[in-house]
């Protein structure tokens, strides 16, 4: 039976006043931020290398296929079993689930790089640093934006599972706690709070940033 909207709002307000809502939301957001940065950095480097080097692509592609198809839950459980129920393990489990998606997007992006631009830059004796900053990276930015948008959506889902299985704080932990208590009001309160944060980041940060990055195409 669903709780009334007023009871959900009342619980959210109580959790805000007590500081519990902010504490658990901030714990989740910190994990999302750190794992997102790690995944984007590592995934972009690997993806670009695979897109520019056939040997690297042939060597890493089978591993990429494996990690793309392993269920996220399996990776999370194995990470906790092998490395323990630690914060670094949680971040690692989130990032490792995200990295393959970034690799695929950035690999395709690096394959579409226009070599004519590089040849023109070399004819003007531009340094490798300037070629990277002013020619290569602007072509890759739209793919980076796509990887970021799709990746953050995946991380939002994975972080809750990671917290549910092996952390003592965060939104996922609270959802598990209220589930054990059969408290639907608590589940709805933290779910709505989590969704609100997701939408705020999406519309206030990610979409404007993506539009700004894509302007160079016009």
PDB file of C-alpha atoms in Angstrom:
ATOM      1  CA  UNK A   1       0.000   0.000   0.000  1.00  0.00           C
ATOM      2  CA  UNK A   2       1.445   3.360  -1.026  1.00  0.00           C
ATOM      3  CA  UNK A   3       1.895   6.068   1.607  1.00  0.00           C
ATOM      4  CA  UNK A   4       0.237   9.443   1.192  1.00  0.00           C
ATOM      5  CA  UNK A   5       2.303  12.227  -0.425  1.00  0.00           C
ATOM      6  CA  UNK A   6       2.027  14.278   2.762  1.00  0.00           C
ATOM      7  CA  UNK A   7       3.604  11.521   4.867  1.00  0.00           C
ATOM      8  CA  UNK A   8       6.486  11.189   2.402  1.00  0.00           C
ATOM      9  CA  UNK A   9       7.081  14.952   2.369  1.00  0.00           C
ATOM     10  CA  UNK A  10       6.877  15.022   6.170  1.00  0.00           C
ATOM     11  CA  UNK A  11       9.531  12.317   6.487  1.00  0.00           C
ATOM     12  CA  UNK A  12      11.777  14.084   3.974  1.00  0.00           C
ATOM     13  CA  UNK A  13      11.463  17.264   6.037  1.00  0.00           C
ATOM     14  CA  UNK A  14      12.262  15.398   9.247  1.00  0.00           C
ATOM     15  CA  UNK A  15      15.300  13.750   7.684  1.00  0.00           C
ATOM     16  CA  UNK A  16      16.486  17.134   6.418  1.00  0.00           C
ATOM     17  CA  UNK A  17      16.144  18.737   9.850  1.00  0.00           C
ATOM     18  CA  UNK A  18      17.984  15.875  11.542  1.00  0.00           C
ATOM     19  CA  UNK A  19      20.783  16.047   8.976  1.00  0.00           C
ATOM     20  CA  UNK A  20      20.418  12.397   8.021  1.00  0.00           C
ATOM     21  CA  UNK A  21      19.195  13.127   4.506  1.00  0.00           C
ATOM     22  CA  UNK A  22      22.116  15.454   3.759  1.00  0.00           C
ATOM     23  CA  UNK A  23      24.586  13.004   5.285  1.00  0.00           C
ATOM     24  CA  UNK A  24      23.475  10.055   3.179  1.00  0.00           C
ATOM     25  CA  UNK A  25      22.980  12.088  -0.009  1.00  0.00           C
ATOM     26  CA  UNK A  26      26.450  13.628   0.296  1.00  0.00           C
ATOM     27  CA  UNK A  27      28.007  10.186   0.830  1.00  0.00           C
ATOM     28  CA  UNK A  28      26.348   8.915  -2.342  1.00  0.00           C
ATOM     29  CA  UNK A  29      27.235  12.020  -4.365  1.00  0.00           C
ATOM     30  CA  UNK A  30      30.880  11.822  -3.299  1.00  0.00           C
ATOM     31  CA  UNK A  31      31.101   8.219  -4.481  1.00  0.00           C
ATOM     32  CA  UNK A  32      29.434   9.158  -7.754  1.00  0.00           C
ATOM     33  CA  UNK A  33      31.827  12.071  -8.320  1.00  0.00           C
ATOM     34  CA  UNK A  34      35.039  10.183  -7.556  1.00  0.00           C
ATOM     35  CA  UNK A  35      34.117   7.062  -9.525  1.00  0.00           C
ATOM     36  CA  UNK A  36      32.881   9.199 -12.441  1.00  0.00           C
ATOM     37  CA  UNK A  37      36.176  11.101 -12.677  1.00  0.00           C
ATOM     38  CA  UNK A  38      38.231   7.903 -12.444  1.00  0.00           C
ATOM     39  CA  UNK A  39      36.121   6.097 -15.043  1.00  0.00           C
ATOM     40  CA  UNK A  40      36.135   9.001 -17.499  1.00  0.00           C
ATOM     41  CA  UNK A  41      39.894   9.486 -17.193  1.00  0.00           C
ATOM     42  CA  UNK A  42      40.892   5.828 -17.514  1.00  0.00           C
ATOM     43  CA  UNK A  43      38.199   5.008 -20.068  1.00  0.00           C
ATOM     44  CA  UNK A  44      39.097   7.966 -22.284  1.00  0.00           C
ATOM     45  CA  UNK A  45      42.800   7.108 -22.317  1.00  0.00           C
ATOM     46  CA  UNK A  46      42.173   3.441 -23.121  1.00  0.00           C
ATOM     47  CA  UNK A  47      39.526   4.271 -25.725  1.00  0.00           C
ATOM     48  CA  UNK A  48      41.727   6.763 -27.563  1.00  0.00           C
ATOM     49  CA  UNK A  49      44.653   4.329 -27.542  1.00  0.00           C
ATOM     50  CA  UNK A  50      42.452   1.564 -28.946  1.00  0.00           C
ATOM     51  CA  UNK A  51      41.070   3.862 -31.617  1.00  0.00           C
ATOM     52  CA  UNK A  52      44.499   5.009 -32.763  1.00  0.00           C
ATOM     53  CA  UNK A  53      46.400   1.713 -32.504  1.00  0.00           C
ATOM     54  CA  UNK A  54      45.265  -1.500 -34.215  1.00  0.00           C
ATOM     55  CA  UNK A  55      47.594  -3.602 -32.081  1.00  0.00           C
ATOM     56  CA  UNK A  56      46.213  -2.139 -28.857  1.00  0.00           C
ATOM     57  CA  UNK A  57      42.667  -2.577 -30.125  1.00  0.00           C
ATOM     58  CA  UNK A  58      43.216  -6.226 -31.061  1.00  0.00           C
ATOM     59  CA  UNK A  59      44.763  -6.964 -27.671  1.00  0.00           C
ATOM     60  CA  UNK A  60      42.193  -5.173 -25.497  1.00  0.00           C
ATOM     61  CA  UNK A  61      39.011  -5.753 -27.511  1.00  0.00           C
ATOM     62  CA  UNK A  62      38.318  -9.278 -26.104  1.00  0.00           C
ATOM     63  CA  UNK A  63      38.694  -7.920 -22.568  1.00  0.00           C
ATOM     64  CA  UNK A  64      36.410  -5.029 -23.429  1.00  0.00           C
ATOM     65  CA  UNK A  65      33.719  -7.424 -24.654  1.00  0.00           C
ATOM     66  CA  UNK A  66      34.006  -9.451 -21.447  1.00  0.00           C
ATOM     67  CA  UNK A  67      33.636  -6.435 -19.155  1.00  0.00           C
ATOM     68  CA  UNK A  68      30.792  -5.023 -21.237  1.00  0.00           C
ATOM     69  CA  UNK A  69      28.783  -8.213 -20.774  1.00  0.00           C
ATOM     70  CA  UNK A  70      29.551  -9.133 -17.164  1.00  0.00           C
ATOM     71  CA  UNK A  71      26.572  -8.118 -14.988  1.00  0.00           C
ATOM     72  CA  UNK A  72      27.347  -5.187 -12.707  1.00  0.00           C
ATOM     73  CA  UNK A  73      26.187  -7.195  -9.698  1.00  0.00           C
ATOM     74  CA  UNK A  74      28.830  -9.870 -10.337  1.00  0.00           C
ATOM     75  CA  UNK A  75      31.632  -7.295 -10.450  1.00  0.00           C
ATOM     76  CA  UNK A  76      30.387  -5.628  -7.264  1.00  0.00           C
ATOM     77  CA  UNK A  77      30.176  -8.913  -5.346  1.00  0.00           C
ATOM     78  CA  UNK A  78      33.603 -10.086  -6.527  1.00  0.00           C
ATOM     79  CA  UNK A  79      35.144  -6.730  -5.621  1.00  0.00           C
ATOM     80  CA  UNK A  80      33.789  -6.945  -2.075  1.00  0.00           C
ATOM     81  CA  UNK A  81      34.858 -10.586  -1.714  1.00  0.00           C
ATOM     82  CA  UNK A  82      38.395  -9.962  -2.996  1.00  0.00           C
ATOM     83  CA  UNK A  83      39.138  -6.537  -1.529  1.00  0.00           C
ATOM     84  CA  UNK A  84      36.827  -6.275   1.470  1.00  0.00           C
ATOM     85  CA  UNK A  85      33.958  -3.989   2.429  1.00  0.00           C
ATOM     86  CA  UNK A  86      35.988  -0.788   2.133  1.00  0.00           C
ATOM     87  CA  UNK A  87      35.256   2.628   0.655  1.00  0.00           C
ATOM     88  CA  UNK A  88      37.950   2.250  -2.002  1.00  0.00           C
ATOM     89  CA  UNK A  89      36.430  -1.072  -3.017  1.00  0.00           C
ATOM     90  CA  UNK A  90      33.033   0.567  -3.460  1.00  0.00           C
ATOM     91  CA  UNK A  91      34.482   3.304  -5.669  1.00  0.00           C
ATOM     92  CA  UNK A  92      36.479   0.726  -7.640  1.00  0.00           C
ATOM     93  CA  UNK A  93      33.361  -1.393  -8.212  1.00  0.00           C
ATOM     94  CA  UNK A  94      31.418   1.603  -9.508  1.00  0.00           C
ATOM     95  CA  UNK A  95      34.229   2.825 -11.764  1.00  0.00           C
ATOM     96  CA  UNK A  96      35.040  -0.585 -13.251  1.00  0.00           C
ATOM     97  CA  UNK A  97      31.419  -0.959 -14.348  1.00  0.00           C
ATOM     98  CA  UNK A  98      31.516   2.413 -16.074  1.00  0.00           C
ATOM     99  CA  UNK A  99      34.947   2.271 -17.774  1.00  0.00           C
ATOM    100  CA  UNK A 100      34.003  -0.129 -20.644  1.00  0.00           C
ATOM    101  CA  UNK A 101      31.203   2.172 -21.818  1.00  0.00           C
ATOM    102  CA  UNK A 102      33.572   5.134 -21.905  1.00  0.00           C
ATOM    103  CA  UNK A 103      36.150   3.076 -23.799  1.00  0.00           C
ATOM    104  CA  UNK A 104      33.653   2.159 -26.529  1.00  0.00           C
ATOM    105  CA  UNK A 105      32.512   5.754 -27.057  1.00  0.00           C
ATOM    106  CA  UNK A 106      35.986   7.282 -27.035  1.00  0.00           C
ATOM    107  CA  UNK A 107      37.358   4.556 -29.305  1.00  0.00           C
ATOM    108  CA  UNK A 108      34.740   5.373 -31.919  1.00  0.00           C
ATOM    109  CA  UNK A 109      35.447   9.063 -31.478  1.00  0.00           C
ATOM    110  CA  UNK A 110      39.174   8.663 -32.004  1.00  0.00           C
ATOM    111  CA  UNK A 111      38.504   6.657 -35.172  1.00  0.00           C
ATOM    112  CA  UNK A 112      36.599   9.595 -36.665  1.00  0.00           C
ATOM    113  CA  UNK A 113      39.424  12.106 -36.205  1.00  0.00           C
ATOM    114  CA  UNK A 114      40.091  14.055 -39.388  1.00  0.00           C
ATOM    115  CA  UNK A 115      43.707  13.438 -40.392  1.00  0.00           C
ATOM    116  CA  UNK A 116      43.599  16.369 -42.823  1.00  0.00           C
ATOM    117  CA  UNK A 117      43.550  18.731 -39.865  1.00  0.00           C
ATOM    118  CA  UNK A 118      46.652  17.103 -38.407  1.00  0.00           C
ATOM    119  CA  UNK A 119      48.501  17.285 -41.717  1.00  0.00           C
ATOM    120  CA  UNK A 120      47.597  20.939 -42.076  1.00  0.00           C
ATOM    121  CA  UNK A 121      48.794  21.645 -38.538  1.00  0.00           C
ATOM    122  CA  UNK A 122      52.088  19.889 -39.180  1.00  0.00           C
ATOM    123  CA  UNK A 123      52.580  21.887 -42.367  1.00  0.00           C
ATOM    124  CA  UNK A 124      52.412  25.012 -40.198  1.00  0.00           C
ATOM    125  CA  UNK A 125      54.921  23.449 -37.792  1.00  0.00           C
ATOM    126  CA  UNK A 126      52.532  23.384 -34.850  1.00  0.00           C
ATOM    127  CA  UNK A 127      53.818  21.552 -31.796  1.00  0.00           C
ATOM    128  CA  UNK A 128      52.275  18.251 -30.698  1.00  0.00           C
ATOM    129  CA  UNK A 129      50.881  20.013 -27.647  1.00  0.00           C
ATOM    130  CA  UNK A 130      49.040  22.597 -29.752  1.00  0.00           C
ATOM    131  CA  UNK A 131      47.766  19.920 -32.131  1.00  0.00           C
ATOM    132  CA  UNK A 132      46.392  18.015 -29.152  1.00  0.00           C
ATOM    133  CA  UNK A 133      44.789  21.070 -27.529  1.00  0.00           C
ATOM    134  CA  UNK A 134      43.403  22.858 -30.574  1.00  0.00           C
ATOM    135  CA  UNK A 135      42.719  20.088 -33.105  1.00  0.00           C
ATOM    136  CA  UNK A 136      42.421  16.658 -31.499  1.00  0.00           C
ATOM    137  CA  UNK A 137      40.578  17.453 -28.278  1.00  0.00           C
ATOM    138  CA  UNK A 138      37.890  19.675 -29.876  1.00  0.00           C
ATOM    139  CA  UNK A 139      36.999  16.785 -32.202  1.00  0.00           C
ATOM    140  CA  UNK A 140      36.770  14.389 -29.258  1.00  0.00           C
ATOM    141  CA  UNK A 141      34.771  16.631 -26.929  1.00  0.00           C
ATOM    142  CA  UNK A 142      31.330  15.676 -28.341  1.00  0.00           C
ATOM    143  CA  UNK A 143      32.144  11.996 -27.812  1.00  0.00           C
ATOM    144  CA  UNK A 144      33.399  12.810 -24.322  1.00  0.00           C
ATOM    145  CA  UNK A 145      30.085  14.538 -23.614  1.00  0.00           C
ATOM    146  CA  UNK A 146      28.127  11.499 -24.826  1.00  0.00           C
ATOM    147  CA  UNK A 147      30.243   9.200 -22.661  1.00  0.00           C
ATOM    148  CA  UNK A 148      29.683  11.459 -19.674  1.00  0.00           C
ATOM    149  CA  UNK A 149      25.912  11.650 -20.126  1.00  0.00           C
ATOM    150  CA  UNK A 150      25.431   7.922 -20.628  1.00  0.00           C
ATOM    151  CA  UNK A 151      27.969   7.096 -17.957  1.00  0.00           C
ATOM    152  CA  UNK A 152      26.468   9.176 -15.197  1.00  0.00           C
ATOM    153  CA  UNK A 153      23.116   7.500 -15.836  1.00  0.00           C
ATOM    154  CA  UNK A 154      24.773   4.111 -15.348  1.00  0.00           C
ATOM    155  CA  UNK A 155      26.634   5.219 -12.227  1.00  0.00           C
ATOM    156  CA  UNK A 156      23.425   6.463 -10.583  1.00  0.00           C
ATOM    157  CA  UNK A 157      22.065   2.909 -10.792  1.00  0.00           C
ATOM    158  CA  UNK A 158      25.230   1.103  -9.770  1.00  0.00           C
ATOM    159  CA  UNK A 159      26.037   3.258  -6.740  1.00  0.00           C
ATOM    160  CA  UNK A 160      22.798   2.247  -5.018  1.00  0.00           C
ATOM    161  CA  UNK A 161      23.589  -1.452  -5.439  1.00  0.00           C
ATOM    162  CA  UNK A 162      27.136  -0.915  -4.159  1.00  0.00           C
ATOM    163  CA  UNK A 163      25.840   0.888  -1.073  1.00  0.00           C
ATOM    164  CA  UNK A 164      23.092  -1.644  -0.495  1.00  0.00           C
ATOM    165  CA  UNK A 165      25.532  -4.561  -0.487  1.00  0.00           C
ATOM    166  CA  UNK A 166      28.534  -3.194   1.330  1.00  0.00           C
ATOM    167  CA  UNK A 167      28.359   0.310   2.800  1.00  0.00           C
ATOM    168  CA  UNK A 168      27.050   1.702   6.077  1.00  0.00           C
ATOM    169  CA  UNK A 169      25.891   5.023   4.642  1.00  0.00           C
ATOM    170  CA  UNK A 170      24.452   6.474   1.465  1.00  0.00           C
ATOM    171  CA  UNK A 171      21.047   6.384  -0.192  1.00  0.00           C
ATOM    172  CA  UNK A 172      21.402   2.710  -1.128  1.00  0.00           C
ATOM    173  CA  UNK A 173      22.099   1.807   2.503  1.00  0.00           C
ATOM    174  CA  UNK A 174      19.028   3.730   3.659  1.00  0.00           C
ATOM    175  CA  UNK A 175      16.821   2.072   1.045  1.00  0.00           C
ATOM    176  CA  UNK A 176      18.011  -1.323   2.249  1.00  0.00           C
ATOM    177  CA  UNK A 177      17.383  -0.342   5.862  1.00  0.00           C
ATOM    178  CA  UNK A 178      13.827   0.795   5.189  1.00  0.00           C
ATOM    179  CA  UNK A 179      13.234  -2.317   3.076  1.00  0.00           C
ATOM    180  CA  UNK A 180      14.182  -4.514   6.036  1.00  0.00           C
ATOM    181  CA  UNK A 181      11.747  -2.527   8.172  1.00  0.00           C
ATOM    182  CA  UNK A 182       9.031  -2.759   5.483  1.00  0.00           C
ATOM    183  CA  UNK A 183       8.816   1.040   5.693  1.00  0.00           C
ATOM    184  CA  UNK A 184       7.474   2.136   2.309  1.00  0.00           C
ATOM    185  CA  UNK A 185       7.361   5.783   3.389  1.00  0.00           C
ATOM    186  CA  UNK A 186      11.098   5.768   4.074  1.00  0.00           C
ATOM    187  CA  UNK A 187      11.817   4.064   0.754  1.00  0.00           C
ATOM    188  CA  UNK A 188       9.745   6.640  -1.124  1.00  0.00           C
ATOM    189  CA  UNK A 189      11.288   9.560   0.770  1.00  0.00           C
ATOM    190  CA  UNK A 190      14.869   8.631  -0.084  1.00  0.00           C
ATOM    191  CA  UNK A 191      13.940   7.565  -3.614  1.00  0.00           C
ATOM    192  CA  UNK A 192      12.316  10.917  -4.391  1.00  0.00           C
ATOM    193  CA  UNK A 193      15.228  12.808  -2.841  1.00  0.00           C
ATOM    194  CA  UNK A 194      17.671  10.804  -4.934  1.00  0.00           C
ATOM    195  CA  UNK A 195      15.654  11.377  -8.121  1.00  0.00           C
ATOM    196  CA  UNK A 196      15.489  15.115  -7.419  1.00  0.00           C
ATOM    197  CA  UNK A 197      19.277  15.305  -7.125  1.00  0.00           C
ATOM    198  CA  UNK A 198      19.653  13.319 -10.367  1.00  0.00           C
ATOM    199  CA  UNK A 199      17.332  15.646 -12.280  1.00  0.00           C
ATOM    200  CA  UNK A 200      18.986  18.757 -10.865  1.00  0.00           C
ATOM    201  CA  UNK A 201      22.439  17.628 -11.995  1.00  0.00           C
ATOM    202  CA  UNK A 202      21.088  16.550 -15.384  1.00  0.00           C
ATOM    203  CA  UNK A 203      19.248  19.774 -16.260  1.00  0.00           C
ATOM    204  CA  UNK A 204      21.383  22.313 -14.404  1.00  0.00           C
ATOM    205  CA  UNK A 205      24.825  20.925 -15.239  1.00  0.00           C
ATOM    206  CA  UNK A 206      25.096  18.127 -17.794  1.00  0.00           C
ATOM    207  CA  UNK A 207      22.741  19.345 -20.520  1.00  0.00           C
ATOM    208  CA  UNK A 208      24.047  22.964 -20.543  1.00  0.00           C
ATOM    209  CA  UNK A 209      27.613  21.636 -20.566  1.00  0.00           C
ATOM    210  CA  UNK A 210      26.854  19.317 -23.477  1.00  0.00           C
ATOM    211  CA  UNK A 211      25.311  22.158 -25.492  1.00  0.00           C
ATOM    212  CA  UNK A 212      28.365  24.294 -24.857  1.00  0.00           C
ATOM    213  CA  UNK A 213      30.730  21.516 -25.938  1.00  0.00           C
ATOM    214  CA  UNK A 214      28.775  20.876 -29.143  1.00  0.00           C
ATOM    215  CA  UNK A 215      28.820  24.519 -30.259  1.00  0.00           C
ATOM    216  CA  UNK A 216      32.110  24.032 -32.102  1.00  0.00           C
ATOM    217  CA  UNK A 217      30.264  21.918 -34.697  1.00  0.00           C
ATOM    218  CA  UNK A 218      28.110  24.851 -35.695  1.00  0.00           C
TER     219      UNK A 218
END
